[in-house]
Amino acid sequence: MKISLGPIHYYWSKENIEQFYRSAEHWPVDIVYLGETVCAKRRALRSADWLDIAARLTDAGKEVVLSTLALLEAHSDLLQLERICANAHYLVEANDMAAVHLLAGRGPFVIGPHINVYNAETLALLADLGARRWVPPVELSATTIAMLQDTRPETMETEVFAYGYLPLSFSARCFTARADNVGKDACELRCISDPEGRALFTQEQERLFTINGIQLQSGIPCNLLNETLAMSEMGIDIVRISPQLADTESVIRAFHAVLNGEISPPVEYGSPACNGYWYGKPGMQFSPVSPVPGH
């Protein structure tokens, strides 16, 4: 299996982004997703800056994919989407159906985790439009993914979100602005102060969610490190690691070590973590490693 580095979900400074990807040039990842997927107001980098990073990563032997917004809210967002989809050099990850419409018939593209693909018919339709890889929605269980693996088009790769705070939902409202009691239009990009999101706790002080601008994430990270062998048996092609400002390299190297047989599961890495969705349970739960039913 290959390892991919997903798009950065948070608002980081230009300096942090550029340093992160300079480091990533030397990490054992095969695929790197670039671009803003959460909020169009986050413009620390210009399009030319992203393309410079893409060129350096390509020179380092990585496959680069340009990711798109999951929620378009303005005409300017659509214009930017059109520019990304029209590029002639890199694959594009479509995170909403507007992107699929623009990419259909132009060549291969990737279906991101924010597009609802729950059955074989949808997967076949997207393959007919040109999709060559799909990332199952994070709430799909291993059993469901295994069933779709059995019927997926021959040309379709499967990439599973394997580590990071789960992207659960998007809203036209900004959770971060609301938390600070200001309007979305007056947010002043304050989410740059939360480079790994902002924890949201229950009254019992249990971390329930992570707010990240207009995105709501899981309260604790998903960790499928110990499920990678089951994924391999299912024919999963790629595991995705979601970037964090700290420790991303160590996460990648842990996955690389397991995939290359240098260490064997179960491996204790990171605490607390969740994997409930993988086992068909509430996502915030954690279950011990067990085989995929029917495999």
Tab-separated table of C-alpha atoms in Angstrom:
chain	number	residue	atom	x	y	z
A	1	MET	CA	0.000	0.000	0.000
A	2	LYS	CA	0.963	3.600	-0.558
A	3	ILE	CA	0.861	6.413	1.987
A	4	SER	CA	-0.680	9.764	1.176
A	5	LEU	CA	-0.490	13.096	2.972
A	6	GLY	CA	-3.911	14.714	2.865
A	7	PRO	CA	-4.580	18.435	2.478
A	8	ILE	CA	-3.996	20.714	5.471
A	9	HIS	CA	-7.351	21.328	7.115
A	10	TYR	CA	-6.253	24.250	9.279
A	11	TYR	CA	-5.220	27.839	8.684
A	12	TRP	CA	-1.444	28.037	8.950
A	13	SER	CA	0.906	30.886	8.153
A	14	LYS	CA	2.735	30.896	4.837
A	15	GLU	CA	5.975	30.184	6.654
A	16	ASN	CA	4.540	27.153	8.457
A	17	ILE	CA	3.022	25.744	5.274
A	18	GLU	CA	6.190	26.126	3.253
A	19	GLN	CA	8.340	24.617	6.000
A	20	PHE	CA	5.928	21.718	6.417
A	21	TYR	CA	6.129	20.771	2.753
A	22	ARG	CA	9.895	21.243	2.574
A	23	SER	CA	10.085	18.646	5.328
A	24	ALA	CA	7.546	16.440	3.531
A	25	GLU	CA	9.889	16.204	0.540
A	26	HIS	CA	11.976	13.810	2.662
A	27	TRP	CA	9.156	11.779	4.255
A	28	PRO	CA	8.177	8.276	3.055
A	29	VAL	CA	4.916	9.381	1.464
A	30	ASP	CA	3.934	8.599	-2.108
A	31	ILE	CA	1.134	11.112	-2.676
A	32	VAL	CA	0.646	14.668	-1.384
A	33	TYR	CA	-2.615	16.632	-1.582
A	34	LEU	CA	-2.269	20.418	-1.746
A	35	GLY	CA	-4.661	23.317	-1.387
A	36	GLU	CA	-7.463	24.759	0.700
A	37	THR	CA	-10.471	22.516	1.324
A	38	VAL	CA	-12.220	24.308	4.213
A	39	CYS	CA	-12.547	28.093	3.866
A	40	ALA	CA	-11.967	30.268	0.805
A	41	LYS	CA	-11.023	33.220	3.030
A	42	ARG	CA	-7.794	31.464	3.972
A	43	ARG	CA	-5.289	32.861	1.498
A	44	ALA	CA	-1.903	32.585	3.176
A	45	LEU	CA	-0.618	31.226	-0.136
A	46	ARG	CA	-1.410	32.367	-3.649
A	47	SER	CA	-2.054	29.897	-6.459
A	48	ALA	CA	1.503	30.443	-7.689
A	49	ASP	CA	2.863	29.561	-4.240
A	50	TRP	CA	0.944	26.276	-4.209
A	51	LEU	CA	2.249	25.440	-7.678
A	52	ASP	CA	5.822	26.137	-6.566
A	53	ILE	CA	5.348	23.685	-3.702
A	54	ALA	CA	3.797	21.179	-6.108
A	55	ALA	CA	6.806	21.426	-8.409
A	56	ARG	CA	9.262	20.824	-5.554
A	57	LEU	CA	7.314	17.806	-4.313
A	58	THR	CA	7.137	16.393	-7.828
A	59	ASP	CA	10.903	16.784	-8.145
A	60	ALA	CA	11.182	14.881	-4.849
A	61	GLY	CA	9.332	11.956	-6.416
A	62	LYS	CA	5.869	12.561	-4.945
A	63	GLU	CA	2.596	12.395	-6.826
A	64	VAL	CA	0.855	15.747	-6.308
A	65	VAL	CA	-2.918	16.184	-6.261
A	66	LEU	CA	-4.652	19.574	-6.044
A	67	SER	CA	-7.574	19.533	-3.586
A	68	THR	CA	-10.702	21.679	-3.880
A	69	LEU	CA	-13.154	23.278	-1.454
A	70	ALA	CA	-15.855	21.106	0.070
A	71	LEU	CA	-18.311	24.016	0.371
A	72	LEU	CA	-18.495	26.739	-2.265
A	73	GLU	CA	-20.255	29.887	-1.091
A	74	ALA	CA	-19.455	32.624	-3.607
A	75	HIS	CA	-18.930	33.176	-7.309
A	76	SER	CA	-15.246	33.821	-6.620
A	77	ASP	CA	-15.029	30.302	-5.129
A	78	LEU	CA	-16.391	28.876	-8.379
A	79	LEU	CA	-13.889	30.844	-10.454
A	80	GLN	CA	-11.030	29.498	-8.355
A	81	LEU	CA	-12.431	25.983	-8.692
A	82	GLU	CA	-12.541	26.370	-12.467
A	83	ARG	CA	-8.878	27.399	-12.522
A	84	ILE	CA	-7.833	24.396	-10.449
A	85	CYS	CA	-9.846	21.955	-12.549
A	86	ALA	CA	-8.440	23.422	-15.780
A	87	ASN	CA	-4.810	22.846	-14.790
A	88	ALA	CA	-2.950	20.567	-17.166
A	89	HIS	CA	-0.248	19.234	-14.831
A	90	TYR	CA	-1.792	17.700	-11.706
A	91	LEU	CA	-4.632	15.424	-10.702
A	92	VAL	CA	-7.480	17.181	-8.898
A	93	GLU	CA	-9.377	15.941	-5.846
A	94	ALA	CA	-13.058	16.826	-6.197
A	95	ASN	CA	-14.716	17.522	-2.855
A	96	ASP	CA	-18.121	18.534	-4.169
A	97	MET	CA	-20.199	17.759	-7.244
A	98	ALA	CA	-19.433	21.108	-8.896
A	99	ALA	CA	-15.836	19.949	-9.189
A	100	VAL	CA	-16.975	16.575	-10.554
A	101	HIS	CA	-19.013	18.409	-13.202
A	102	LEU	CA	-15.996	20.477	-14.246
A	103	LEU	CA	-13.628	17.486	-14.274
A	104	ALA	CA	-15.888	14.988	-16.049
A	105	GLY	CA	-14.436	13.988	-19.391
A	106	ARG	CA	-11.225	15.982	-18.931
A	107	GLY	CA	-9.154	13.079	-17.676
A	108	PRO	CA	-8.634	11.183	-14.427
A	109	PHE	CA	-9.476	12.774	-11.077
A	110	VAL	CA	-9.925	11.828	-7.413
A	111	ILE	CA	-13.180	11.645	-5.455
A	112	GLY	CA	-12.551	13.169	-2.035
A	113	PRO	CA	-14.079	12.040	1.289
A	114	HIS	CA	-16.689	14.818	1.269
A	115	ILE	CA	-18.617	13.367	-1.689
A	116	ASN	CA	-21.242	10.870	-0.593
A	117	VAL	CA	-20.377	7.515	-2.157
A	118	TYR	CA	-22.280	4.767	-0.384
A	119	ASN	CA	-23.007	2.185	-3.071
A	120	ALA	CA	-21.535	0.445	-6.106
A	121	GLU	CA	-23.806	2.280	-8.543
A	122	THR	CA	-22.484	5.693	-7.491
A	123	LEU	CA	-18.905	4.461	-7.651
A	124	ALA	CA	-19.458	3.085	-11.165
A	125	LEU	CA	-21.049	6.355	-12.303
A	126	LEU	CA	-18.107	8.386	-11.019
A	127	ALA	CA	-15.681	5.991	-12.716
A	128	ASP	CA	-17.536	6.524	-16.000
A	129	LEU	CA	-17.049	10.281	-15.537
A	130	GLY	CA	-13.296	9.810	-15.156
A	131	ALA	CA	-12.647	9.203	-11.446
A	132	ARG	CA	-9.697	6.883	-10.919
A	133	ARG	CA	-9.475	7.021	-7.120
A	134	TRP	CA	-11.987	7.478	-4.322
A	135	VAL	CA	-11.705	8.227	-0.629
A	136	PRO	CA	-14.669	6.659	1.210
A	137	PRO	CA	-16.622	8.974	3.522
A	138	VAL	CA	-15.046	8.648	6.955
A	139	GLU	CA	-18.206	7.164	8.490
A	140	LEU	CA	-18.181	4.056	6.285
A	141	SER	CA	-17.367	0.819	8.078
A	142	ALA	CA	-14.777	-1.725	6.994
A	143	THR	CA	-17.602	-4.126	6.138
A	144	THR	CA	-19.209	-1.633	3.759
A	145	ILE	CA	-15.888	-0.691	2.177
A	146	ALA	CA	-15.072	-4.385	1.714
A	147	MET	CA	-18.398	-4.903	-0.101
A	148	LEU	CA	-17.650	-1.952	-2.392
A	149	GLN	CA	-14.143	-3.295	-2.976
A	150	ASP	CA	-15.671	-6.465	-4.391
A	151	THR	CA	-17.631	-4.516	-7.015
A	152	ARG	CA	-15.495	-1.434	-7.663
A	153	PRO	CA	-14.473	-0.699	-11.269
A	154	GLU	CA	-11.120	-2.211	-12.207
A	155	THR	CA	-9.616	1.215	-12.841
A	156	MET	CA	-10.626	2.608	-9.422
A	157	GLU	CA	-8.161	2.934	-6.529
A	158	THR	CA	-9.360	3.115	-2.923
A	159	GLU	CA	-7.777	5.436	-0.365
A	160	VAL	CA	-8.803	5.283	3.299
A	161	PHE	CA	-8.583	8.160	5.799
A	162	ALA	CA	-6.352	6.416	8.336
A	163	TYR	CA	-5.062	9.035	10.772
A	164	GLY	CA	-6.140	12.477	11.940
A	165	TYR	CA	-9.111	14.414	13.247
A	166	LEU	CA	-12.090	13.210	11.232
A	167	PRO	CA	-13.749	15.824	8.996
A	168	LEU	CA	-17.390	15.420	10.013
A	169	SER	CA	-19.356	18.338	8.566
A	170	PHE	CA	-19.317	21.838	7.102
A	171	SER	CA	-21.576	24.805	7.714
A	172	ALA	CA	-22.219	28.150	6.044
A	173	ARG	CA	-21.721	29.567	9.543
A	174	CYS	CA	-18.267	29.793	11.102
A	175	PHE	CA	-17.935	27.862	14.355
A	176	THR	CA	-14.728	29.654	15.329
A	177	ALA	CA	-16.211	33.118	14.807
A	178	ARG	CA	-19.323	32.120	16.716
A	179	ALA	CA	-17.225	30.828	19.617
A	180	ASP	CA	-15.616	34.275	19.842
A	181	ASN	CA	-19.012	35.987	19.541
A	182	VAL	CA	-18.253	37.757	16.258
A	183	GLY	CA	-19.892	37.559	12.861
A	184	LYS	CA	-18.448	35.397	10.102
A	185	ASP	CA	-17.724	38.427	7.915
A	186	ALA	CA	-15.842	40.021	10.832
A	187	CYS	CA	-13.848	36.927	11.741
A	188	GLU	CA	-10.493	38.581	10.906
A	189	LEU	CA	-9.208	35.062	10.123
A	190	ARG	CA	-8.909	34.331	13.822
A	191	CYS	CA	-8.676	30.580	13.146
A	192	ILE	CA	-4.981	31.156	12.410
A	193	SER	CA	-4.650	31.165	16.207
A	194	ASP	CA	-5.901	27.552	16.260
A	195	PRO	CA	-3.341	25.697	14.101
A	196	GLU	CA	-4.802	22.337	15.156
A	197	GLY	CA	-8.400	23.462	15.654
A	198	ARG	CA	-10.175	24.396	18.870
A	199	ALA	CA	-11.415	21.783	21.320
A	200	LEU	CA	-15.118	21.714	22.156
A	201	PHE	CA	-15.973	20.025	25.458
A	202	THR	CA	-19.131	18.617	26.989
A	203	GLN	CA	-20.341	19.811	30.390
A	204	GLU	CA	-18.501	16.792	31.797
A	205	GLN	CA	-15.282	18.125	30.229
A	206	GLU	CA	-15.083	15.356	27.662
A	207	ARG	CA	-13.574	16.532	24.387
A	208	LEU	CA	-16.448	15.984	21.963
A	209	PHE	CA	-15.558	17.912	18.782
A	210	THR	CA	-12.849	20.072	17.264
A	211	ILE	CA	-14.008	23.285	15.603
A	212	ASN	CA	-12.032	24.545	12.632
A	213	GLY	CA	-13.660	27.551	11.022
A	214	ILE	CA	-16.719	26.286	9.135
A	215	GLN	CA	-15.627	22.672	9.644
A	216	LEU	CA	-16.516	20.380	12.526
A	217	GLN	CA	-14.052	17.582	13.272
A	218	SER	CA	-13.889	14.704	15.726
A	219	GLY	CA	-12.748	15.519	19.242
A	220	ILE	CA	-9.933	12.971	19.149
A	221	PRO	CA	-7.996	11.715	16.134
A	222	CYS	CA	-8.895	8.588	14.232
A	223	ASN	CA	-6.065	6.042	14.270
A	224	LEU	CA	-6.227	3.016	11.944
A	225	LEU	CA	-2.542	2.119	12.237
A	226	ASN	CA	-3.377	-1.338	13.563
A	227	GLU	CA	-5.996	-1.914	10.858
A	228	THR	CA	-3.552	-1.528	7.967
A	229	LEU	CA	-3.020	-5.288	7.579
A	230	ALA	CA	-6.779	-5.802	7.295
A	231	MET	CA	-6.850	-3.023	4.704
A	232	SER	CA	-4.162	-4.786	2.714
A	233	GLU	CA	-6.235	-7.982	2.701
A	234	MET	CA	-9.204	-5.941	1.452
A	235	GLY	CA	-7.179	-4.572	-1.451
A	236	ILE	CA	-7.033	-1.002	-0.172
A	237	ASP	CA	-4.459	0.874	-2.231
A	238	ILE	CA	-3.625	3.938	-0.116
A	239	VAL	CA	-3.801	5.099	3.505
A	240	ARG	CA	-4.213	8.834	4.132
A	241	ILE	CA	-2.539	10.746	6.943
A	242	SER	CA	-4.104	14.111	7.752
A	243	PRO	CA	-1.511	16.821	8.523
A	244	GLN	CA	-1.022	18.251	11.991
A	245	LEU	CA	1.425	21.036	12.800
A	246	ALA	CA	3.398	18.687	15.068
A	247	ASP	CA	4.229	14.975	14.913
A	248	THR	CA	3.043	14.304	11.353
A	249	GLU	CA	6.400	12.855	10.403
A	250	SER	CA	6.386	10.394	13.302
A	251	VAL	CA	2.870	9.240	12.360
A	252	ILE	CA	3.944	8.694	8.754
A	253	ARG	CA	7.019	6.749	9.806
A	254	ALA	CA	4.929	4.546	12.101
A	255	PHE	CA	2.590	3.660	9.223
A	256	HIS	CA	5.572	3.126	6.917
A	257	ALA	CA	7.158	0.754	9.435
A	258	VAL	CA	3.989	-1.342	9.760
A	259	LEU	CA	3.386	-1.464	6.012
A	260	ASN	CA	6.957	-2.581	5.401
A	261	GLY	CA	6.871	-5.264	8.063
A	262	GLU	CA	9.417	-3.540	10.300
A	263	ILE	CA	7.006	-3.727	13.242
A	264	SER	CA	3.889	-5.826	13.694
A	265	PRO	CA	0.476	-4.776	15.045
A	266	PRO	CA	-0.844	-4.196	17.558
A	267	VAL	CA	1.214	-1.027	17.941
A	268	GLU	CA	0.503	1.520	20.631
A	269	TYR	CA	0.745	4.934	19.037
A	270	GLY	CA	-0.960	8.067	20.243
A	271	SER	CA	-3.608	8.298	22.944
A	272	PRO	CA	-6.491	8.841	23.069
A	273	ALA	CA	-7.739	7.862	19.614
A	274	CYS	CA	-10.872	6.544	17.932
A	275	ASN	CA	-11.678	3.943	15.279
A	276	GLY	CA	-15.376	3.317	15.885
A	277	TYR	CA	-16.589	3.991	12.347
A	278	TRP	CA	-14.240	1.334	10.979
A	279	TYR	CA	-16.000	-1.259	13.142
A	280	GLY	CA	-19.508	-0.006	12.425
A	281	LYS	CA	-19.828	1.642	15.838
A	282	PRO	CA	-20.123	5.277	16.997
A	283	GLY	CA	-17.111	7.039	15.556
A	284	MET	CA	-15.771	8.324	18.853
A	285	GLN	CA	-15.342	4.813	20.255
A	286	PHE	CA	-12.130	2.795	20.201
A	287	SER	CA	-12.179	-0.942	19.526
A	288	PRO	CA	-9.344	-3.476	19.671
A	289	VAL	CA	-8.050	-4.907	16.417
A	290	SER	CA	-10.200	-7.594	14.837
A	291	PRO	CA	-10.498	-9.097	11.344
A	292	VAL	CA	-12.793	-7.556	8.753
A	293	PRO	CA	-16.028	-9.593	8.791
A	294	GLY	CA	-16.109	-11.996	5.836
A	295	HIS	CA	-12.392	-11.612	5.090
